[in-house]
CSV table of C-alpha atoms in Angstrom, one decimal:
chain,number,residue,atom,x,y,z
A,728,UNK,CA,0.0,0.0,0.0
A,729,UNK,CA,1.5,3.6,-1.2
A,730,UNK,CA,1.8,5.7,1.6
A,731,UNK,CA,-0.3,8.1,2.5
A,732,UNK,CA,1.9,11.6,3.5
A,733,UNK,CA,-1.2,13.1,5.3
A,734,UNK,CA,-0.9,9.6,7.9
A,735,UNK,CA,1.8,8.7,10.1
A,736,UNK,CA,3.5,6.0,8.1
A,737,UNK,CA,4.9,2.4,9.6
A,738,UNK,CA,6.9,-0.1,8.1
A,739,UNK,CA,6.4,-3.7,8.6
A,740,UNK,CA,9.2,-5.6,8.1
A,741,UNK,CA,7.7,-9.4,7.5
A,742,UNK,CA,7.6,-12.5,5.5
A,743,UNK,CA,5.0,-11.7,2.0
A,744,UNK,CA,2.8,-14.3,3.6
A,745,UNK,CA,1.5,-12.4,6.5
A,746,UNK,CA,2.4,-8.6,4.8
A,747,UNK,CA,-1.6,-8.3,3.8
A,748,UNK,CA,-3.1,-9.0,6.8
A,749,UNK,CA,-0.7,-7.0,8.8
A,750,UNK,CA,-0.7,-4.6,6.2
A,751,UNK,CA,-4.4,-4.4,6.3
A,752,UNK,CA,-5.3,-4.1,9.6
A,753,UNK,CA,-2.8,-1.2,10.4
A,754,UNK,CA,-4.0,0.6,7.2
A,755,UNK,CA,-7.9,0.6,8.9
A,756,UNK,CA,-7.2,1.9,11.7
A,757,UNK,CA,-5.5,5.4,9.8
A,758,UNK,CA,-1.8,4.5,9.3
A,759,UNK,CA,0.4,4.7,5.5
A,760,UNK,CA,1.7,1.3,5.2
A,761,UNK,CA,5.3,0.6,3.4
A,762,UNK,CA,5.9,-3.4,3.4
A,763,UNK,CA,9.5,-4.7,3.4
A,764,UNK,CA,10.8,-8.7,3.4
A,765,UNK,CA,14.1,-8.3,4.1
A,766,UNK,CA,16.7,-6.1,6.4
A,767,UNK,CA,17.8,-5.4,3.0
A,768,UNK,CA,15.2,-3.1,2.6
A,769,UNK,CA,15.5,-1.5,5.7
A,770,UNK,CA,17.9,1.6,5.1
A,771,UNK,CA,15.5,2.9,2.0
A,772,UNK,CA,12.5,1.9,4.1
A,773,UNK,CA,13.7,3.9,7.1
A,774,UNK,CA,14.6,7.5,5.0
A,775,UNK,CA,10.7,7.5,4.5
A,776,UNK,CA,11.1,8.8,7.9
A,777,UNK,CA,8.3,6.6,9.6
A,778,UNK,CA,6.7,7.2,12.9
A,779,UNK,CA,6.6,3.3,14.0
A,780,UNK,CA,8.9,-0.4,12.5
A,781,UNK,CA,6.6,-3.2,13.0
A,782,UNK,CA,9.3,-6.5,12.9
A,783,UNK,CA,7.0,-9.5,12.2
A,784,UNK,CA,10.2,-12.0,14.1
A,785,UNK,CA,8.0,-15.9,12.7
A,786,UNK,CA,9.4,-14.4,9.5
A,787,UNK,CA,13.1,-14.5,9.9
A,788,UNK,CA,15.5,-17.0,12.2
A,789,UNK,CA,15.9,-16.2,16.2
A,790,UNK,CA,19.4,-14.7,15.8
A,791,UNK,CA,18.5,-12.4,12.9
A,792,UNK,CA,15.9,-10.9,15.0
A,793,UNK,CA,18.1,-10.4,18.4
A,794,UNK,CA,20.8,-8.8,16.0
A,795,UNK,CA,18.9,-6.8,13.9
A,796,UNK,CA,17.1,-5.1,17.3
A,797,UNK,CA,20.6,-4.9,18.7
A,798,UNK,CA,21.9,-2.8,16.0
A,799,UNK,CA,18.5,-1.0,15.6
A,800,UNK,CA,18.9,0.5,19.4
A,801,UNK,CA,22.0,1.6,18.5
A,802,UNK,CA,21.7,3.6,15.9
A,803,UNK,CA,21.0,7.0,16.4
A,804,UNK,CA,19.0,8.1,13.2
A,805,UNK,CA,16.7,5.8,14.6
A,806,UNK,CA,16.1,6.7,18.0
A,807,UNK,CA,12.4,8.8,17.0
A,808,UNK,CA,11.3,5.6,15.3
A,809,UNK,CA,8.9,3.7,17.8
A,810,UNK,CA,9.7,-0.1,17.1
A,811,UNK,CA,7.4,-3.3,18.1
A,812,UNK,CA,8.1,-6.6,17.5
A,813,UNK,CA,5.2,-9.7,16.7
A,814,UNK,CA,5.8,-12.7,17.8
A,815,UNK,CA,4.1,-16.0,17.8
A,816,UNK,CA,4.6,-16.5,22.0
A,817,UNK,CA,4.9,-14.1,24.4
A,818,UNK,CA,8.1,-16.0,25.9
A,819,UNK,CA,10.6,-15.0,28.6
A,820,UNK,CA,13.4,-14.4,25.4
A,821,UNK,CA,10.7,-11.9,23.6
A,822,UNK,CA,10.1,-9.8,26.9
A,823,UNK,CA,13.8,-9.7,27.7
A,824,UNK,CA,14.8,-8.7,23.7
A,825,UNK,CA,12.0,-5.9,24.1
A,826,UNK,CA,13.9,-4.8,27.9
A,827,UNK,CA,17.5,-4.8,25.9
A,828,UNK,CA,16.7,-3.5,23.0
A,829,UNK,CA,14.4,-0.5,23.8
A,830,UNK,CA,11.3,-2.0,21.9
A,831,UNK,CA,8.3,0.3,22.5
A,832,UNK,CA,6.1,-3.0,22.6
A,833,UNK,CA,5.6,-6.8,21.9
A,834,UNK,CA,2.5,-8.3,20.5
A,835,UNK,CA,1.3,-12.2,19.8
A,836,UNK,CA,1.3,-12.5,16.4
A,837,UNK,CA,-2.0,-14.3,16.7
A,838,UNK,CA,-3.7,-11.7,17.8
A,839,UNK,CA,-2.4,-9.3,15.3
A,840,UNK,CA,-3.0,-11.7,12.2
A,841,UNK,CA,-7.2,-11.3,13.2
A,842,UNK,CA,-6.6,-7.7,12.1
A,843,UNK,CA,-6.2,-5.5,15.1
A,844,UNK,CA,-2.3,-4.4,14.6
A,845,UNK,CA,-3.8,-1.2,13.7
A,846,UNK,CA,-5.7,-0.5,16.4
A,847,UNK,CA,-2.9,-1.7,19.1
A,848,UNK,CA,-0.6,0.9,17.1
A,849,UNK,CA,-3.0,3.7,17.5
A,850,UNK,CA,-3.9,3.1,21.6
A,851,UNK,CA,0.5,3.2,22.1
A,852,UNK,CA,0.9,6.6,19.5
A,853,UNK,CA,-2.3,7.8,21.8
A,854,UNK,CA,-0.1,7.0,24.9
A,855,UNK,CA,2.9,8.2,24.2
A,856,UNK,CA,1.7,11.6,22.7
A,857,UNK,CA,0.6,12.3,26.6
A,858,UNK,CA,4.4,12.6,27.9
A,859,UNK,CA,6.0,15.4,28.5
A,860,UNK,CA,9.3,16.2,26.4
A,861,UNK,CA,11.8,14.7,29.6
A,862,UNK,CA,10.0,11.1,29.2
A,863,UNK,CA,10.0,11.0,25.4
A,864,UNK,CA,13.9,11.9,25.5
A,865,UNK,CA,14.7,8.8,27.8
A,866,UNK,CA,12.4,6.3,26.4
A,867,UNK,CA,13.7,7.0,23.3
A,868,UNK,CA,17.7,7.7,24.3
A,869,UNK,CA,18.4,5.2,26.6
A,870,UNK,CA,20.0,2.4,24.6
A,871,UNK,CA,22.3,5.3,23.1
A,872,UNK,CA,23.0,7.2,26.7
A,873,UNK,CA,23.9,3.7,28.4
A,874,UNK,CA,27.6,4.2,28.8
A,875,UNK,CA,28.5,8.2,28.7
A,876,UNK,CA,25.3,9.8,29.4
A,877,UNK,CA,25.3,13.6,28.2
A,878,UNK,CA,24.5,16.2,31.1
A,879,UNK,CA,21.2,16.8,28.6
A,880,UNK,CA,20.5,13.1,29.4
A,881,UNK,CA,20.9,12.9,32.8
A,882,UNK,CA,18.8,16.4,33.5
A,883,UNK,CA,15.9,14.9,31.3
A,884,UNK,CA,16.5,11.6,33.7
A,885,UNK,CA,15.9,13.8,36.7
A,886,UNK,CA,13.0,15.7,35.6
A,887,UNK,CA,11.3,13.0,34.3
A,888,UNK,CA,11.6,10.9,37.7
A,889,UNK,CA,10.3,13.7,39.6
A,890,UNK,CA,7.1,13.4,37.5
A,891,UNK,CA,7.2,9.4,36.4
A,892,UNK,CA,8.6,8.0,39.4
A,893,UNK,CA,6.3,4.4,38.8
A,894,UNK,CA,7.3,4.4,35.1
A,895,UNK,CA,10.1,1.2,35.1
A,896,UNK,CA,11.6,2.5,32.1
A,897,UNK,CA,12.0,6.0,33.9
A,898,UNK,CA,13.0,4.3,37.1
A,899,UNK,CA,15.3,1.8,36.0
A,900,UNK,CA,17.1,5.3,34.6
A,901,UNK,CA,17.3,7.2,37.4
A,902,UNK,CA,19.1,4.0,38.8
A,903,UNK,CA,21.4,4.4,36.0
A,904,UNK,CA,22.3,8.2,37.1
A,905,UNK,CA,22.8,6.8,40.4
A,906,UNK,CA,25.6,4.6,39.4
A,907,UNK,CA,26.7,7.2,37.0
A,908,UNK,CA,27.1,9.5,40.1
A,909,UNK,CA,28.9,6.9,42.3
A,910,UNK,CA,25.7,6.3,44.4
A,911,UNK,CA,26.2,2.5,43.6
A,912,UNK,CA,24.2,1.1,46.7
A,913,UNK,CA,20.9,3.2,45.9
A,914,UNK,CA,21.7,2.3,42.0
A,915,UNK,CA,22.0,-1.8,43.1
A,916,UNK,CA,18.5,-1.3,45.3
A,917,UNK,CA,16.5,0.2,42.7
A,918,UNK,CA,17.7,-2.4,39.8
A,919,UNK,CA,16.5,-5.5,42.7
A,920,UNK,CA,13.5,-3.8,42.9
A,921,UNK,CA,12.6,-4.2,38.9
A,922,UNK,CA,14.0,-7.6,38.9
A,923,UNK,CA,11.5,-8.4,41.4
A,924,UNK,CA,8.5,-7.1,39.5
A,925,UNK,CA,10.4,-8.0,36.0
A,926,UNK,CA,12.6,-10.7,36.2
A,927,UNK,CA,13.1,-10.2,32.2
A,928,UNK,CA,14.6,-7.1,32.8
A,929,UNK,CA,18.2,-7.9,31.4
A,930,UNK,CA,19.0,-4.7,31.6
A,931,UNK,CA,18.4,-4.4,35.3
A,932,UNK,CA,20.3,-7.1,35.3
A,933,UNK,CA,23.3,-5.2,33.6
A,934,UNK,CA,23.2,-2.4,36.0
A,935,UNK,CA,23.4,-5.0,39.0
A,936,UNK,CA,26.1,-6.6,37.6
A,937,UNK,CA,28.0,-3.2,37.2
A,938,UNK,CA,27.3,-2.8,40.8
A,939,UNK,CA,29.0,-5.8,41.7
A,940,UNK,CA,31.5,-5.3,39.5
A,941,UNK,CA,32.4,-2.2,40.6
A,942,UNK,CA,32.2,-3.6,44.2
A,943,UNK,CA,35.2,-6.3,43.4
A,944,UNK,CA,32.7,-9.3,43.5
A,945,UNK,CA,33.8,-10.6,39.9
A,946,UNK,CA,31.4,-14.2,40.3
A,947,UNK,CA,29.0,-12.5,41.4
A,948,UNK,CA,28.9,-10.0,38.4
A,949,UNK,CA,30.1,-12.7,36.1
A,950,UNK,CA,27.0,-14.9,37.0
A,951,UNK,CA,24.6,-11.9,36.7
A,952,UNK,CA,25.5,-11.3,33.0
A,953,UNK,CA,25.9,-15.0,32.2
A,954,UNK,CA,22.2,-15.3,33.3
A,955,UNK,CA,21.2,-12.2,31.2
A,956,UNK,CA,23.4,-13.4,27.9
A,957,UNK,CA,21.2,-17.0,27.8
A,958,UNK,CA,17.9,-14.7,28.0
A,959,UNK,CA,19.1,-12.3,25.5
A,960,UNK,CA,22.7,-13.1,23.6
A,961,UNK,CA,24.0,-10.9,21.7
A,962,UNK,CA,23.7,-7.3,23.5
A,963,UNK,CA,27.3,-5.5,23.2
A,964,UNK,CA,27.5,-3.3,26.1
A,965,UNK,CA,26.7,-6.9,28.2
A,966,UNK,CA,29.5,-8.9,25.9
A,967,UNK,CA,32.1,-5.6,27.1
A,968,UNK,CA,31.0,-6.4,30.6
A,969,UNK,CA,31.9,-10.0,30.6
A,970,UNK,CA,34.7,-9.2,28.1
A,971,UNK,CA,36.1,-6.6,31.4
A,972,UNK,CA,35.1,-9.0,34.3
A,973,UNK,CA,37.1,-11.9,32.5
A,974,UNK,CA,40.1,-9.4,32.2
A,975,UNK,CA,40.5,-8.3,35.6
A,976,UNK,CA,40.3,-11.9,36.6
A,977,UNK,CA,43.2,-12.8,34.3
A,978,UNK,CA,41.3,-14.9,32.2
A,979,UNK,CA,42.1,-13.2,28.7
A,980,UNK,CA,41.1,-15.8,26.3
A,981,UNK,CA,37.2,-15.8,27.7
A,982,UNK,CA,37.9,-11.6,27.7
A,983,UNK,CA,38.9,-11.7,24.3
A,984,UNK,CA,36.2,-14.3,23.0
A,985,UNK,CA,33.3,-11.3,24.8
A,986,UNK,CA,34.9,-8.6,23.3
A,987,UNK,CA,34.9,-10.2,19.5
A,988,UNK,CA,31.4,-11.0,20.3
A,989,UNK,CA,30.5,-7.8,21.1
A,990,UNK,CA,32.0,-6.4,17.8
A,991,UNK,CA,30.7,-8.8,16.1
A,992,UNK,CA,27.0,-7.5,17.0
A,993,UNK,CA,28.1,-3.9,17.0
A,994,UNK,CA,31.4,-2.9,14.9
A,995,UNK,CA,31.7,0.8,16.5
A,996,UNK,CA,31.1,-0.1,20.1
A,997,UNK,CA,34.2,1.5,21.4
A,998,UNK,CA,34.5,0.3,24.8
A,999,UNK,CA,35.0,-2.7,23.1
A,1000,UNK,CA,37.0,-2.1,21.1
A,1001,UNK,CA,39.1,-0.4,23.9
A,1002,UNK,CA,39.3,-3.8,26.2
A,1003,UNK,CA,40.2,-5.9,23.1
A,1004,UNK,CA,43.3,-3.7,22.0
A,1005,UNK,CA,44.3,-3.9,25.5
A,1006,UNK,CA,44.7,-7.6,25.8
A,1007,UNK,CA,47.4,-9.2,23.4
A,1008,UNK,CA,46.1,-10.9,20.5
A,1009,UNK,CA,47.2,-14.0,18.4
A,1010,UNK,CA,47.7,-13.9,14.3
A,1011,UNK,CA,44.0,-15.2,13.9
A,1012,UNK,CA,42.3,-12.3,16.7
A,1013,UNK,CA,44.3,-9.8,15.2
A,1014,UNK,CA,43.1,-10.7,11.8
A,1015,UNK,CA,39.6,-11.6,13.0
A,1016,UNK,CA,39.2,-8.0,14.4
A,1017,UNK,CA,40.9,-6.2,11.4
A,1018,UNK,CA,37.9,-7.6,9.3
A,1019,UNK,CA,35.3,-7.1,11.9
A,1020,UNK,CA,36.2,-3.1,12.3
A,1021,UNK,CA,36.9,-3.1,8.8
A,1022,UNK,CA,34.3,-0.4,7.9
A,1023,UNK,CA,34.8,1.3,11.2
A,1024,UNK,CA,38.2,1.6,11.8
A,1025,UNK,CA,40.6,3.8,9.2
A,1026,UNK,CA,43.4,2.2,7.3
A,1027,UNK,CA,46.3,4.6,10.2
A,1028,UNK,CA,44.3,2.8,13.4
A,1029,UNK,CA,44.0,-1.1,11.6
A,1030,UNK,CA,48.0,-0.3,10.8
A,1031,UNK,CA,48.4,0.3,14.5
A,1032,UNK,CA,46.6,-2.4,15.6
A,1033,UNK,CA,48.7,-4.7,13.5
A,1034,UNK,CA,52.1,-3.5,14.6
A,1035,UNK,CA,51.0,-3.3,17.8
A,1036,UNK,CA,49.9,-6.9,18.0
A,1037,UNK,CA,53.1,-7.9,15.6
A,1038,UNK,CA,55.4,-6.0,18.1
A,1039,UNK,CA,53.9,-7.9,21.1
A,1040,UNK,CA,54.8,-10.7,19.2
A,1041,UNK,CA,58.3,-10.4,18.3
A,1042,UNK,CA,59.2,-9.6,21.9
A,1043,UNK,CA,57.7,-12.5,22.7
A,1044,UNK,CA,59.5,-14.2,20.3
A,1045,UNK,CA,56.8,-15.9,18.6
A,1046,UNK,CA,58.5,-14.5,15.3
A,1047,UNK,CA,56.1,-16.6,13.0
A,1048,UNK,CA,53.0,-14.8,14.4
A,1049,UNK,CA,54.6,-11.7,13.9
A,1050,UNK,CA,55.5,-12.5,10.2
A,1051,UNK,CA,51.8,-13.9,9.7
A,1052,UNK,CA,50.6,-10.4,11.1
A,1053,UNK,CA,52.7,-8.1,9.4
A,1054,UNK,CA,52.1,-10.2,5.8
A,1055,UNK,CA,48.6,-9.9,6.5
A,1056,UNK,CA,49.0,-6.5,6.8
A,1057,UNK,CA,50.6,-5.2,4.0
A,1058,UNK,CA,47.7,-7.5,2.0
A,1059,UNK,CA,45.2,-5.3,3.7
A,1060,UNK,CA,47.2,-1.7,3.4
A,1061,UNK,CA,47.4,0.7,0.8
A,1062,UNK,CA,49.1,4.0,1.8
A,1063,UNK,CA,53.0,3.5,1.1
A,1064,UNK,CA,53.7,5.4,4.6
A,1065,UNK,CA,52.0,2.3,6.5
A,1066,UNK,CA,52.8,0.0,4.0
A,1067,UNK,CA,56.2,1.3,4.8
A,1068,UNK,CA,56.4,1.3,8.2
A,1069,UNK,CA,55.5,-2.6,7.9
A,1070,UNK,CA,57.9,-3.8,6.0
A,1071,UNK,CA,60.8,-1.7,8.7
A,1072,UNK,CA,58.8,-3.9,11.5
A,1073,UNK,CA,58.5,-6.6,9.3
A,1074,UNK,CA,62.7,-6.3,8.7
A,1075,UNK,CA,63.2,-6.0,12.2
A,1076,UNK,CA,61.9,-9.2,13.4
A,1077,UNK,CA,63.8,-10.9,10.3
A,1078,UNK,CA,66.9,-8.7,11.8
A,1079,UNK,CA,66.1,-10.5,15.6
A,1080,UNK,CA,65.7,-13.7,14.0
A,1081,UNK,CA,69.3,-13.9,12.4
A,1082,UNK,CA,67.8,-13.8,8.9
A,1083,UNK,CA,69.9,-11.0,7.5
A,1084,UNK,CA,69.2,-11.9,3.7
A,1085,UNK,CA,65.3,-11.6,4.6
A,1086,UNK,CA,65.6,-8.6,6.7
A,1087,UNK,CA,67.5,-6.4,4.3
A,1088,UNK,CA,65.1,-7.2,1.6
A,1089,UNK,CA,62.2,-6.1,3.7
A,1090,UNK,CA,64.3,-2.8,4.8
A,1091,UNK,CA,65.3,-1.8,1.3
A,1092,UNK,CA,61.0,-2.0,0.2
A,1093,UNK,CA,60.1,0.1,3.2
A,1094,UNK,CA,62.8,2.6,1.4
A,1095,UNK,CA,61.3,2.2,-2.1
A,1096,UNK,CA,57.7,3.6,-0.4
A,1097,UNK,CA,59.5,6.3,2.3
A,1098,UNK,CA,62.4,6.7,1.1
A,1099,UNK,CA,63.6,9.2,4.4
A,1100,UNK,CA,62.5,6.9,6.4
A,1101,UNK,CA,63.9,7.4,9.8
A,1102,UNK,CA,66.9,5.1,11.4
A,1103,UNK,CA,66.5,2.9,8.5
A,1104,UNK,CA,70.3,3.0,7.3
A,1105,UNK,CA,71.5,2.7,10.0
A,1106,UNK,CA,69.9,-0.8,10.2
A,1107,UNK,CA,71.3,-1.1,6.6
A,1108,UNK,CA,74.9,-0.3,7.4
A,1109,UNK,CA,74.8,-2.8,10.5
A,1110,UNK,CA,73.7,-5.5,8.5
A,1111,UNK,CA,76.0,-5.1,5.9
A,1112,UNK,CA,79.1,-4.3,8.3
A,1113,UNK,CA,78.1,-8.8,9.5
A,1114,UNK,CA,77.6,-9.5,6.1
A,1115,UNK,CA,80.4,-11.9,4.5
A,1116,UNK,CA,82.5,-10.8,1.4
């Protein structure tokens, strides 16, 4: 069905099997209507500017749908669009995907294929057009706010409580601020208190675990966000939190495995990004996160990464995974100064390794792409003062 510019407009995202239906009862009850089958479709869907994303989830596999709501949160552009989700059983999974991912609302797919998706659309708009500016900013801004909340965030948090102090999405918040302010015991009550009406609520449940975190008990944390991650995998500010907890307990394969995850979902999450380039990484992490970031990360920062990791390598002495690295680089490179600056590493280790013949070969290409490259001849001059005549 065209849309209609004089009706707010909502895109179902759903198999073509149940797009009439749907399509149909949200058009009756006043709504334009703009039908999609695939993610695809979703960028040139979404410039239409809807008011509401309807994702029909019997149509696509469980994972798609946690990963597409995962990126959907995060994505600023998107923060004004009201999403629901249909599915075909209310289940513990569903209500904790709608906590984790911001999701206005979650209804049985049952009851919307009778032809009442409309008019379940048009009691929430009703709703929502009743709160005040403050409560519209943080239903709609949390996902984004969850880590470095702006001062404009945390005022609208405030004000909003004062008014809303019963709404859980509002209170659950204002716990946030809490821990964001250091008040960590008043932050741990208020997230208990949510569990105990909503045990769903994973993201109560990352807030507790920050408290316990933050508090040195690493199991207890640990098992929180275990518990959370079987309800809902896949959320990356979760995966970062286990990614941490596993660091500051030493064990950095399990940290490295969360972090991956967690770009995996979400390619520009930085704080994961952070704890991964903090741990040291083996020939197939360091490639495995050069492609993830690949779209996120310029050509200067995946160079650094690379020598970094190569470097790390070398004085370790594990001179084959340096190699490995630093060939995969210069594969992956294109600007002669980094290109450059990888084969002088990449002649250096050769250099450490006693392989003369290889390391002046890789010296003498790093001077073809820069040619004034720095302290260069004099690792020329050294190898050629050993060489035999």
């Amino acid at each position: 069905m065209s849309p209609d510019n004089n009706s707010p407009l909502v895109i179902i995202l759903s198999g073509q099997a149940d797009q009439p239906i749907l399509s149909k009862g949200a058009a009756k009850a006043g709504f334009s209507v703009h039908c999609i089958a695939s993610s695809k479709e979703l960028p040139e869907a979404l410039a239409k500017q809807p008011w509401g994303l309807v994702h029909n989830m019997r149509s696509f596999e469980p994972r798609q749908n946690v990963l597409l709501q995962q990126r959907l949160a995060r994505n600023q552009r998107l923060s004004s669009v009201v999403r629901f989700v249909l599915s075909p059983d209310i289940s513990t999974s569903a209500l904790a995907l709608v906590a984790d991912c911001a999701i206005r609302q979650i209804f049985n797919l049952s009851s919307c294929m009778s032809g009442n998706l409309g008019e379940q659309l048009a009691v929430l708009k009703k709703t929502d057009s009743s709160r005040s500016e403050a409560q519209t900013l943080v239903h709609s801004q949390r996902i984004l706010q969850s880590e470095n909340p702006s001062q404009e965030y945390l005022n609208a948090v405030a004000e909003a409580y004062q008014s809303y102090p019963h709404d859980p999405i509002i209170r659950l918040e204002y716990a946030m601020t809490k821990f964001h302010n250091g008040e960590n015991n008043e932050a741990g009550l208020i997230a208990k208190r949510v569990l105990q009406v909503e045990s769903h609520n994973v993201r109560a449940m990352n807030l507790l675990a920050k408290v316990q975190f933050s508090a040195g008990d690493l199991d207890g944390s640990l098992r929180i966000l275990e518990t959370a991650n079987k309800l809902c995998p896949g959320n990356p500010e979760r995966l970062t939190l286990i990614g941490r907890v596993h660091t500051t307990k030493g064990d950095l394969t399990a940290a490295k495995k969360a972090f991956l995850e967690a770009l995996d979902v979400y390619p520009p999450y930085p704080s994961a990004r952070q704890g991964l380039l903090e741990i040291p990484l083996d020939a197939a992490e360091v490639e495995a996160t050069v492609h993830i970031l690949r779209d996120v990360m310029s050509e200067k920062d995946r160079a650094a990464l690379l020598n970094k990791s190569a470097i790390q390598a070398v004085a370790d002495r594990k001179y084959e995974i340096a190699i490995r690295i630093y060939g995969y680089a210069l594969t992956h490179l294109r600007e002669n100064e980094l290109k450059g600056s990888i084969f002088y590493n990449l002649g250096l280790a050769y250099k450490k390794m006693g392989d003369s013949a290889s390391a002046m070969a890789n010296f003498q290409e790093c001077l073809k792409l820069v040619p004034g490259h720095p302290n260069i001849k004099e690792h020329i001059a050294d190898l050629e003062s050993k060489s035999v005549i």
